[in-house]
């Protein structure tokens, strides 16, 4: 837990560099090494930074506007957000379509 680390203040980095007294994160490779170590210690197994993007997969399903999704995922082009992470919208659309079909098929 962050409060148990050497640098627990709100402004401190999660993967703070002891060489920089917590004011900067580990180097890129140091970050990867610490992320992987922490994930294995938590029983998750190997974990890379791209894994964090998948935590945003559900924001479409909860009604987050596509422009906000793009900014949260830091996509330069909104088409990336819509084309790659648009599966939740497709699933919602299939569910809604299924309900409409059921209504249409009910006897009058």
Coordinates of C-alpha atoms in Angstrom, one line a residue:
X1 CA 0.0 0.0 0.0
X2 CA 1.2 3.5 -0.8
X3 CA 1.1 4.6 2.9
X4 CA 3.6 1.8 3.6
X5 CA 6.1 3.1 1.1
X6 CA 9.2 5.2 1.7
X7 CA 7.4 8.1 -0.1
X8 CA 3.7 8.1 1.1
X9 CA 2.7 11.8 0.6
X10 CA -0.1 12.6 -1.8
X11 CA 2.2 14.3 -4.2
X12 CA 4.8 11.4 -4.2
X13 CA 5.1 9.0 -7.1
X14 CA 3.8 5.5 -6.6
X15 CA 7.0 4.1 -8.1
X16 CA 9.2 6.8 -6.6
X17 CA 12.9 6.7 -7.2
X18 CA 15.0 6.6 -4.0
X19 CA 17.8 8.2 -6.0
X20 CA 15.6 11.2 -6.6
X21 CA 14.2 11.2 -3.1
X22 CA 10.7 10.4 -4.3
X23 CA 10.5 13.5 -6.5
X24 CA 10.6 11.6 -9.7
X25 CA 9.6 8.1 -10.7
X26 CA 12.0 5.3 -11.5
X27 CA 13.4 5.2 -14.9
X28 CA 11.3 3.5 -17.6
X29 CA 13.0 0.2 -17.1
X30 CA 12.9 0.7 -13.3
X31 CA 9.2 1.3 -13.4
X32 CA 8.6 -1.8 -15.5
X33 CA 10.7 -3.9 -13.0
X34 CA 8.8 -2.5 -10.0
X35 CA 5.4 -2.9 -11.6
X36 CA 6.2 -6.5 -12.5
X37 CA 7.5 -7.2 -9.0
X38 CA 4.4 -5.7 -7.4
X39 CA 2.1 -7.6 -9.7
X40 CA 3.8 -10.9 -8.9
X41 CA 3.8 -10.1 -5.2
X42 CA 0.0 -9.4 -5.4
X43 CA -0.5 -12.8 -7.1
X44 CA -1.5 -11.2 -10.4
X45 CA 1.4 -12.4 -12.4
X46 CA 3.1 -10.5 -15.2
X47 CA 1.7 -7.1 -15.8
X48 CA 2.6 -4.3 -18.2
X49 CA 1.6 -0.7 -18.5
X50 CA -0.8 -1.5 -21.3
X51 CA -2.9 -3.5 -18.8
X52 CA -4.1 -0.2 -17.3
X53 CA -5.8 0.8 -20.5
X54 CA -8.2 -2.1 -20.1
X55 CA -9.5 -0.7 -16.9
X56 CA -11.2 1.9 -19.1
X57 CA -13.1 -0.7 -21.1
X58 CA -16.2 -0.2 -18.9
X59 CA -16.4 3.6 -19.1
X60 CA -18.4 3.4 -22.3
X61 CA -20.9 1.0 -20.7
X62 CA -21.5 3.5 -17.9
X63 CA -22.4 6.3 -20.3
X64 CA -19.1 8.2 -20.4
X65 CA -19.1 10.6 -23.4
X66 CA -16.7 9.4 -26.2
X67 CA -14.7 12.6 -26.0
X68 CA -14.0 12.0 -22.3
X69 CA -13.1 8.4 -23.0
X70 CA -10.6 9.6 -25.6
X71 CA -9.0 12.0 -23.1
X72 CA -8.8 9.5 -20.3
X73 CA -7.1 6.9 -22.6
X74 CA -4.9 9.6 -24.0
X75 CA -5.7 8.7 -27.6
X76 CA -4.6 11.4 -30.2
X77 CA -7.3 10.3 -32.6
X78 CA -10.9 9.7 -31.5
X79 CA -11.2 6.9 -34.1
X80 CA -8.8 4.8 -32.0
X81 CA -11.1 5.1 -29.1
X82 CA -14.2 4.3 -31.1
X83 CA -12.7 1.5 -33.2
X84 CA -10.6 -0.4 -30.7
X85 CA -12.4 0.2 -27.4
X86 CA -16.0 0.4 -28.8
X87 CA -16.8 -3.2 -27.9
X88 CA -18.9 -2.2 -24.9
X89 CA -21.1 0.0 -27.1
X90 CA -21.6 -2.9 -29.5
X91 CA -22.6 -5.2 -26.6
X92 CA -25.0 -2.6 -25.3
X93 CA -26.4 -2.1 -28.8
X94 CA -26.9 -5.9 -29.2
X95 CA -28.7 -6.1 -25.8
X96 CA -31.0 -3.2 -26.7
X97 CA -31.7 -4.7 -30.1
X98 CA -32.6 -8.0 -28.5
X99 CA -35.1 -6.3 -26.2
X100 CA -36.7 -4.6 -29.2
X101 CA -37.0 -7.8 -31.1
X102 CA -38.6 -9.5 -28.1
X103 CA -41.2 -6.7 -27.9
X104 CA -41.9 -7.0 -31.6
X105 CA -42.4 -10.7 -31.4
X106 CA -44.8 -10.6 -28.5
X107 CA -48.4 -11.5 -29.4
X108 CA -50.8 -8.6 -29.5

